[in-house]
mmCIF file of C-alpha atoms in Angstrom:
data_model
loop_
_atom_site.group_PDB
_atom_site.id
_atom_site.type_symbol
_atom_site.label_atom_id
_atom_site.label_comp_id
_atom_site.label_asym_id
_atom_site.label_seq_id
_atom_site.Cartn_x
_atom_site.Cartn_y
_atom_site.Cartn_z
ATOM 1 C CA MET A 1 -1.608 -11.034 15.135
ATOM 2 C CA ASN A 2 -0.810 -7.778 15.538
ATOM 3 C CA ALA A 3 2.815 -7.003 17.180
ATOM 4 C CA HIS A 4 1.738 -6.723 20.896
ATOM 5 C CA GLU A 5 0.388 -10.463 20.849
ATOM 6 C CA VAL A 6 3.134 -11.977 18.800
ATOM 7 C CA ALA A 7 5.515 -10.765 21.269
ATOM 8 C CA SER A 8 3.830 -11.486 24.604
ATOM 9 C CA ARG A 9 3.526 -15.390 23.263
ATOM 10 C CA PRO A 10 6.153 -17.156 24.454
ATOM 11 C CA ALA A 11 8.391 -18.912 21.893
ATOM 12 C CA PRO A 12 6.749 -22.618 20.577
ATOM 13 C CA SER A 13 8.853 -25.715 22.114
ATOM 14 C CA PRO A 14 9.945 -28.076 19.859
ATOM 15 C CA ALA A 15 6.748 -30.355 19.858
ATOM 16 C CA GLU A 16 4.561 -27.198 19.171
ATOM 17 C CA GLU A 17 6.942 -26.539 16.356
ATOM 18 C CA LYS A 18 6.549 -30.507 15.247
ATOM 19 C CA GLU A 19 2.612 -30.100 15.660
ATOM 20 C CA PHE A 20 2.636 -26.682 13.668
ATOM 21 C CA LYS A 21 4.559 -28.256 10.882
ATOM 22 C CA ASP A 22 2.550 -31.831 10.802
ATOM 23 C CA GLY A 23 -0.512 -28.998 10.524
ATOM 24 C CA LEU A 24 1.123 -27.270 7.747
ATOM 25 C CA LEU A 25 1.722 -30.430 5.745
ATOM 26 C CA GLU A 26 -2.117 -31.760 5.866
ATOM 27 C CA ALA A 27 -3.020 -28.160 4.846
ATOM 28 C CA ILE A 28 -1.091 -27.993 1.899
ATOM 29 C CA PRO A 29 -3.824 -29.603 -0.510
ATOM 30 C CA TYR A 30 -6.138 -27.159 0.827
ATOM 31 C CA VAL A 31 -3.991 -24.003 0.319
ATOM 32 C CA ARG A 32 -3.092 -25.342 -3.183
ATOM 33 C CA ALA A 33 -6.919 -25.596 -3.599
ATOM 34 C CA PHE A 34 -7.634 -22.106 -2.623
ATOM 35 C CA ALA A 35 -4.856 -20.310 -4.419
ATOM 36 C CA ARG A 36 -5.906 -22.081 -7.721
ATOM 37 C CA THR A 37 -8.973 -20.000 -6.696
ATOM 38 C CA LEU A 38 -7.467 -16.593 -6.394
ATOM 39 C CA CYS A 39 -5.201 -17.317 -9.589
ATOM 40 C CA GLY A 40 -6.579 -19.312 -11.694
ATOM 41 C CA SER A 41 -4.061 -21.460 -12.952
ATOM 42 C CA LYS A 42 -1.579 -23.867 -11.594
ATOM 43 C CA ALA A 43 1.843 -22.831 -11.488
ATOM 44 C CA PRO A 44 1.010 -19.383 -10.109
ATOM 45 C CA ALA A 45 -1.424 -21.004 -7.339
ATOM 46 C CA ASP A 46 1.277 -23.583 -6.569
ATOM 47 C CA ASP A 47 4.035 -20.409 -5.948
ATOM 48 C CA LEU A 48 1.479 -18.587 -4.213
ATOM 49 C CA ALA A 49 0.897 -21.817 -2.299
ATOM 50 C CA GLN A 50 4.925 -22.035 -1.196
ATOM 51 C CA GLU A 51 5.145 -18.271 -0.604
ATOM 52 C CA THR A 52 1.820 -18.619 1.852
ATOM 53 C CA LEU A 53 3.976 -21.722 3.609
ATOM 54 C CA THR A 54 6.882 -19.881 4.173
ATOM 55 C CA LYS A 55 5.168 -16.956 5.361
ATOM 56 C CA ALA A 56 3.157 -18.765 7.988
ATOM 57 C CA TRP A 57 6.108 -20.872 9.034
ATOM 58 C CA ALA A 58 7.895 -17.132 9.704
ATOM 59 C CA ALA A 59 4.717 -16.460 11.331
ATOM 60 C CA ARG A 60 4.244 -19.182 13.427
ATOM 61 C CA ASN A 61 4.022 -17.841 16.560
ATOM 62 C CA SER A 62 1.734 -15.459 15.855
ATOM 63 C CA PHE A 63 -0.886 -18.293 15.014
ATOM 64 C CA GLN A 64 -3.531 -19.093 17.761
ATOM 65 C CA PRO A 65 -3.272 -22.572 18.751
ATOM 66 C CA GLY A 66 -6.928 -24.145 18.581
ATOM 67 C CA THR A 67 -8.018 -22.038 15.664
ATOM 68 C CA ASN A 68 -8.839 -22.781 12.201
ATOM 69 C CA LEU A 69 -5.015 -23.242 10.443
ATOM 70 C CA LYS A 70 -6.774 -23.800 7.165
ATOM 71 C CA ALA A 71 -8.433 -20.535 7.744
ATOM 72 C CA TRP A 72 -5.281 -18.210 8.981
ATOM 73 C CA LEU A 73 -3.701 -20.028 5.971
ATOM 74 C CA PHE A 74 -6.077 -18.955 3.679
ATOM 75 C CA MET A 75 -6.020 -15.557 5.235
ATOM 76 C CA ILE A 76 -2.316 -15.428 4.310
ATOM 77 C CA ALA A 77 -2.181 -16.628 1.053
ATOM 78 C CA ARG A 78 -5.116 -13.836 0.167
ATOM 79 C CA ASN A 79 -3.127 -11.210 1.434
ATOM 80 C CA GLN A 80 0.265 -12.307 -0.257
ATOM 81 C CA PHE A 81 -2.052 -12.179 -3.473
ATOM 82 C CA TYR A 82 -3.570 -9.479 -3.313
ATOM 83 C CA SER A 83 -0.217 -7.577 -1.872
ATOM 84 C CA GLU A 84 1.598 -8.885 -4.778
ATOM 85 C CA LYS A 85 -0.948 -7.395 -7.236
ATOM 86 C CA ARG A 86 -1.157 -10.757 -9.214
ATOM 87 C CA ARG A 87 -4.629 -10.168 -10.204
ATOM 88 C CA SER A 88 -6.553 -12.049 -12.534
ATOM 89 C CA TRP A 89 -9.745 -11.287 -12.125
ATOM 90 C CA ARG A 90 -11.236 -12.689 -15.083
ATOM 91 C CA SER A 91 -9.084 -15.806 -15.570
ATOM 92 C CA VAL A 92 -10.071 -19.043 -15.394
ATOM 93 C CA ALA A 93 -11.168 -20.013 -11.746
ATOM 94 C CA TRP A 94 -9.490 -23.516 -12.373
ATOM 95 C CA ASP A 95 -7.923 -24.729 -14.734
ATOM 96 C CA GLU A 96 -9.704 -26.349 -17.836
ATOM 97 C CA ASP A 97 -8.252 -29.794 -17.939
ATOM 98 C CA LEU A 98 -9.644 -30.152 -14.698
ATOM 99 C CA ALA A 99 -12.537 -31.473 -13.714
ATOM 100 C CA GLU A 100 -13.324 -32.405 -17.176
ATOM 101 C CA ALA A 101 -16.884 -32.166 -17.757
ATOM 102 C CA ARG A 102 -18.173 -34.466 -15.086
ATOM 103 C CA LEU A 103 -21.587 -34.498 -14.648
ATOM 104 C CA VAL A 104 -22.705 -33.702 -10.736
ATOM 105 C CA ALA A 105 -26.095 -34.875 -9.835
ATOM 106 C CA PRO A 106 -28.022 -37.720 -8.256
ATOM 107 C CA ALA A 107 -30.250 -39.568 -10.944
ATOM 108 C CA THR A 108 -33.123 -38.215 -9.130
ATOM 109 C CA GLN A 109 -31.775 -34.772 -10.205
ATOM 110 C CA SER A 110 -34.076 -32.811 -13.046
ATOM 111 C CA PHE A 111 -31.198 -30.667 -13.027
ATOM 112 C CA ASN A 112 -27.388 -30.983 -13.693
ATOM 113 C CA VAL A 113 -24.880 -29.050 -13.824
ATOM 114 C CA ASP A 114 -21.929 -29.562 -16.128
ATOM 115 C CA LEU A 115 -18.734 -28.706 -14.777
ATOM 116 C CA THR A 116 -16.943 -26.837 -17.143
ATOM 117 C CA ASP A 117 -20.389 -24.594 -17.524
ATOM 118 C CA LEU A 118 -19.960 -24.107 -13.548
ATOM 119 C CA ARG A 119 -16.261 -23.051 -13.723
ATOM 120 C CA ARG A 120 -16.887 -20.536 -16.973
ATOM 121 C CA ALA A 121 -19.822 -19.414 -15.083
ATOM 122 C CA LEU A 122 -17.882 -18.931 -11.725
ATOM 123 C CA THR A 123 -15.351 -16.222 -13.820
ATOM 124 C CA LYS A 124 -18.251 -14.290 -14.663
ATOM 125 C CA ILE A 125 -19.497 -13.458 -10.935
ATOM 126 C CA THR A 126 -16.927 -11.126 -8.992
ATOM 127 C CA PRO A 127 -14.145 -12.016 -7.262
ATOM 128 C CA GLU A 128 -15.729 -11.262 -4.115
ATOM 129 C CA GLN A 129 -18.067 -13.185 -4.490
ATOM 130 C CA ARG A 130 -16.427 -15.676 -5.979
ATOM 131 C CA GLU A 131 -14.168 -15.875 -3.180
ATOM 132 C CA ALA A 132 -16.711 -16.192 -0.372
ATOM 133 C CA LEU A 133 -18.518 -18.427 -2.234
ATOM 134 C CA VAL A 134 -15.378 -20.793 -2.474
ATOM 135 C CA LEU A 135 -14.392 -20.448 1.512
ATOM 136 C CA VAL A 136 -17.698 -21.521 2.708
ATOM 137 C CA GLY A 137 -19.269 -23.769 0.067
ATOM 138 C CA ALA A 138 -16.120 -25.771 -0.822
ATOM 139 C CA GLY A 139 -13.756 -25.012 2.016
ATOM 140 C CA GLY A 140 -16.126 -25.560 4.645
ATOM 141 C CA LEU A 141 -14.965 -22.021 6.566
ATOM 142 C CA SER A 142 -17.476 -20.640 8.423
ATOM 143 C CA TYR A 143 -19.120 -17.467 7.705
ATOM 144 C CA GLU A 144 -17.513 -15.739 10.648
ATOM 145 C CA GLU A 145 -13.863 -17.535 9.546
ATOM 146 C CA ALA A 146 -14.008 -16.516 5.838
ATOM 147 C CA ALA A 147 -15.193 -12.989 7.123
ATOM 148 C CA LYS A 148 -11.619 -12.900 8.775
ATOM 149 C CA VAL A 149 -9.861 -14.446 5.331
ATOM 150 C CA CYS A 150 -11.544 -11.475 3.497
ATOM 151 C CA GLY A 151 -11.224 -9.129 6.107
ATOM 152 C CA CYS A 152 -14.684 -7.905 5.821
ATOM 153 C CA ALA A 153 -18.211 -8.330 8.173
ATOM 154 C CA ILE A 154 -20.291 -11.171 8.271
ATOM 155 C CA GLY A 155 -23.188 -9.850 7.325
ATOM 156 C CA THR A 156 -20.751 -9.350 3.715
ATOM 157 C CA VAL A 157 -19.519 -12.592 3.493
ATOM 158 C CA LYS A 158 -23.307 -14.076 3.741
ATOM 159 C CA SER A 159 -24.816 -11.614 0.877
ATOM 160 C CA ARG A 160 -21.954 -12.588 -1.279
ATOM 161 C CA VAL A 161 -22.278 -15.761 -0.526
ATOM 162 C CA ALA A 162 -25.927 -15.446 -1.591
ATOM 163 C CA ARG A 163 -25.800 -13.343 -4.682
ATOM 164 C CA ALA A 164 -23.069 -15.336 -5.734
ATOM 165 C CA ARG A 165 -25.545 -18.423 -5.572
ATOM 166 C CA GLN A 166 -28.391 -16.634 -7.290
ATOM 167 C CA ALA A 167 -25.669 -15.431 -9.746
ATOM 168 C CA LEU A 168 -24.613 -18.799 -10.715
ATOM 169 C CA GLU A 169 -28.248 -20.524 -10.816
ATOM 170 C CA ARG A 170 -29.531 -18.057 -12.868
ATOM 171 C CA MET A 171 -26.821 -18.647 -15.398
ATOM 172 C CA LEU A 172 -26.564 -22.517 -15.272
ATOM 173 C CA ASN A 173 -30.380 -22.870 -15.206
ATOM 174 C CA GLY A 174 -30.712 -21.057 -18.840
ATOM 175 C CA ALA A 175 -32.130 -17.718 -17.648
ATOM 176 C CA ASP A 176 -29.081 -15.996 -18.495
ATOM 177 C CA PRO A 177 -28.305 -17.475 -21.623
ATOM 178 C CA ASP A 178 -25.983 -14.967 -22.485
ATOM 179 C CA ALA A 179 -23.665 -15.561 -19.750
ATOM 180 C CA LEU A 180 -21.779 -18.357 -21.064
ATOM 181 C CA PRO A 181 -20.896 -17.440 -24.299
ATOM 182 C CA GLY A 182 -19.992 -20.697 -26.413
ATOM 183 C CA ARG A 183 -22.014 -22.596 -24.026
ATOM 184 C CA HIS A 184 -23.420 -24.439 -27.141
ATOM 185 C CA GLU A 185 -20.245 -24.428 -29.033
ATOM 186 C CA VAL A 186 -17.332 -26.202 -29.300
ATOM 187 C CA PRO A 187 -15.065 -25.873 -25.965
ATOM 188 C CA GLN A 188 -14.075 -22.115 -25.669
ATOM 189 C CA SER A 189 -10.634 -22.802 -23.543
ATOM 190 C CA GLU A 190 -7.850 -21.461 -25.658
ATOM 191 C CA ASP A 191 -10.379 -18.292 -26.036
ATOM 192 C CA LEU A 192 -10.720 -18.482 -22.314
ATOM 193 C CA ILE A 193 -7.063 -18.329 -21.824
ATOM 194 C CA GLU A 194 -6.033 -15.799 -24.567
ATOM 195 C CA GLU A 195 -8.317 -13.788 -23.054
ATOM 196 C CA ALA A 196 -7.208 -14.300 -19.329
ATOM 197 C CA GLN A 197 -3.734 -13.708 -20.615
ATOM 198 C CA ARG A 198 -4.770 -10.542 -22.733
ATOM 199 C CA ILE A 199 -6.561 -9.261 -19.465
ATOM 200 C CA THR A 200 -3.043 -10.258 -17.289
ATOM 201 C CA GLU A 201 -0.572 -8.241 -19.661
ATOM 202 C CA THR A 202 -3.079 -5.234 -19.803
ATOM 203 C CA GLY A 203 -3.353 -5.012 -15.877
ATOM 204 C CA GLY A 204 -6.490 -6.566 -15.595
ATOM 205 C CA GLY A 205 -9.783 -4.878 -13.912
ATOM 206 C CA ASP A 206 -9.997 -2.580 -10.853
ATOM 207 C CA PRO A 207 -10.698 -5.492 -8.352
ATOM 208 C CA GLU A 208 -13.055 -2.715 -6.063
ATOM 209 C CA ARG A 209 -15.366 -2.115 -8.972
ATOM 210 C CA MET B 1 -24.641 -29.846 -23.836
ATOM 211 C CA MET B 2 -25.309 -32.116 -20.653
ATOM 212 C CA LYS B 3 -27.770 -29.610 -18.927
ATOM 213 C CA ASN B 4 -31.190 -30.186 -18.085
ATOM 214 C CA GLY B 5 -32.640 -31.458 -21.310
ATOM 215 C CA ASP B 6 -35.493 -29.110 -21.357
ATOM 216 C CA GLU B 7 -34.636 -25.323 -19.960
ATOM 217 C CA ASP B 8 -38.185 -24.560 -20.032
ATOM 218 C CA ALA B 9 -39.640 -27.050 -17.867
ATOM 219 C CA PRO B 10 -37.284 -27.269 -14.717
ATOM 220 C CA HIS B 11 -39.650 -28.762 -12.430
ATOM 221 C CA GLN B 12 -40.037 -31.851 -14.902
ATOM 222 C CA GLY B 13 -39.341 -35.053 -13.669
ATOM 223 C CA ASN B 14 -38.783 -36.110 -9.664
ATOM 224 C CA ALA B 15 -38.196 -32.606 -8.262
ATOM 225 C CA PRO B 16 -38.037 -33.467 -4.387
ATOM 226 C CA ARG B 17 -40.742 -31.447 -3.532
ATOM 227 C CA PRO B 18 -43.916 -29.561 -5.287
ATOM 228 C CA ARG B 19 -44.177 -26.661 -3.892
ATOM 229 C CA ALA B 20 -43.815 -23.984 -6.618
ATOM 230 C CA GLY B 21 -40.317 -22.399 -7.895
ATOM 231 C CA ASP B 22 -38.676 -22.160 -4.943
ATOM 232 C CA SER B 23 -37.921 -25.800 -3.809
ATOM 233 C CA GLY B 24 -36.689 -26.526 -7.521
ATOM 234 C CA LEU B 25 -34.496 -23.203 -6.911
ATOM 235 C CA ARG B 26 -33.076 -24.646 -4.174
ATOM 236 C CA ALA B 27 -32.469 -28.239 -5.525
ATOM 237 C CA ARG B 28 -30.572 -26.691 -8.475
ATOM 238 C CA GLN B 29 -28.578 -24.575 -5.953
ATOM 239 C CA LYS B 30 -27.606 -27.638 -4.139
ATOM 240 C CA VAL B 31 -26.685 -29.172 -7.222
ATOM 241 C CA ILE B 32 -24.561 -26.287 -8.046
ATOM 242 C CA GLY B 33 -23.312 -26.461 -4.768
ATOM 243 C CA MET B 34 -22.153 -29.875 -5.124
ATOM 244 C CA GLY B 35 -20.603 -29.309 -8.287
ATOM 245 C CA LEU B 36 -18.310 -26.236 -6.672
ATOM 246 C CA LYS B 37 -17.215 -28.654 -4.062
ATOM 247 C CA ARG B 38 -15.897 -31.067 -6.675
ATOM 248 C CA LEU B 39 -14.049 -28.705 -8.398
ATOM 249 C CA TYR B 40 -12.586 -27.538 -5.108
ATOM 250 C CA ASP B 41 -12.334 -31.144 -4.315
ATOM 251 C CA ASN B 42 -10.678 -32.209 -7.701
ATOM 252 C CA VAL B 43 -7.890 -29.591 -6.795
ATOM 253 C CA VAL B 44 -7.286 -31.265 -2.983
ATOM 254 C CA GLU B 45 -7.089 -34.764 -4.505
ATOM 255 C CA GLU B 46 -4.671 -33.509 -6.714
ATOM 256 C CA PRO B 47 -1.123 -34.968 -5.438
ATOM 257 C CA VAL B 48 1.161 -32.397 -4.412
ATOM 258 C CA PRO B 49 3.966 -31.687 -5.777
ATOM 259 C CA ASP B 50 7.442 -32.601 -4.535
ATOM 260 C CA ASP B 51 8.721 -28.864 -4.359
ATOM 261 C CA PHE B 52 6.193 -28.851 -1.092
ATOM 262 C CA ALA B 53 7.461 -31.549 1.193
ATOM 263 C CA ASP B 54 11.226 -29.989 -0.126
ATOM 264 C CA LEU B 55 9.984 -26.681 0.766
ATOM 265 C CA LEU B 56 8.548 -27.877 4.151
ATOM 266 C CA SER B 57 12.115 -29.459 5.307
ATOM 267 C CA ARG B 58 14.114 -26.744 4.559
ATOM 268 C CA LEU B 59 11.762 -24.600 7.031
ATOM 269 C CA ASP B 60 13.733 -25.876 9.661
ATOM 270 C CA ASP B 61 16.332 -23.849 9.293
ATOM 271 C CA THR B 62 14.742 -20.641 9.130
ATOM 272 C CA SER B 63 14.071 -18.853 12.550
ATOM 273 C CA GLY B 64 10.215 -18.197 13.231
ATOM 274 C CA GLY B 65 8.727 -15.576 15.216
ATOM 275 C CA GLY B 66 7.836 -13.344 12.597
ATOM 276 C CA GLU B 67 4.446 -11.678 11.982
ATOM 277 C CA VAL B 68 2.911 -12.056 9.102
ATOM 278 C CA ARG B 69 2.972 -9.042 6.656
#
């Protein structure tokens, strides 16, 4: 996506434009979901998703047909998110009102995960790990595609995903009980929201820590 | 809450393979992976707000060819 590539590609035909737009339409739910991971809550995430679509349309000549449109859109969303400094590093990684404590495990499993616990655990890992894990583990991107989205090496993505998985497993398996404060108490969503707001207001943490 | 009932005995019940802690770990990571996918899919499956359709229909008016910044 450098200037030369853009200049060298002929303008897309109307049919290609339509195809691109259809692709955008199909990708909207995924862009929203990834934006939710970045922003933490619905309204800012949808703003980011809309900006992403607008940017993608404006830059449609630089999209390489045949490559993963979803991954390309995630990259735009991510760049946009970080360039706008909309940092909400430790805010909730999905709205509390979503995914109400539903169990996810076949009956044969001896280990169950409460989604509220999982959502909370996701806020405790680093943003880099969370993003890598979501792209690969939920978004269905290959390590290579995720590396492109995050602007890092494939090996870096692999190690972030592995570390994220280990950390979540430790927290959710009770090996690190302090990691999930309030787990055994009433839901702490208000506290989390307050904390998130406080962090947002004070400018948040350092992303590169 | 709704976790494995006895945290001291994660391998109880019908854990897939008896090959020590490793298979239990893998099974737990698999369940966590499913939970992650569920959280993500919950958002994917949300109805898309009307603003998005409005936005896409407005995109026709803009001229293309810009570059991602």
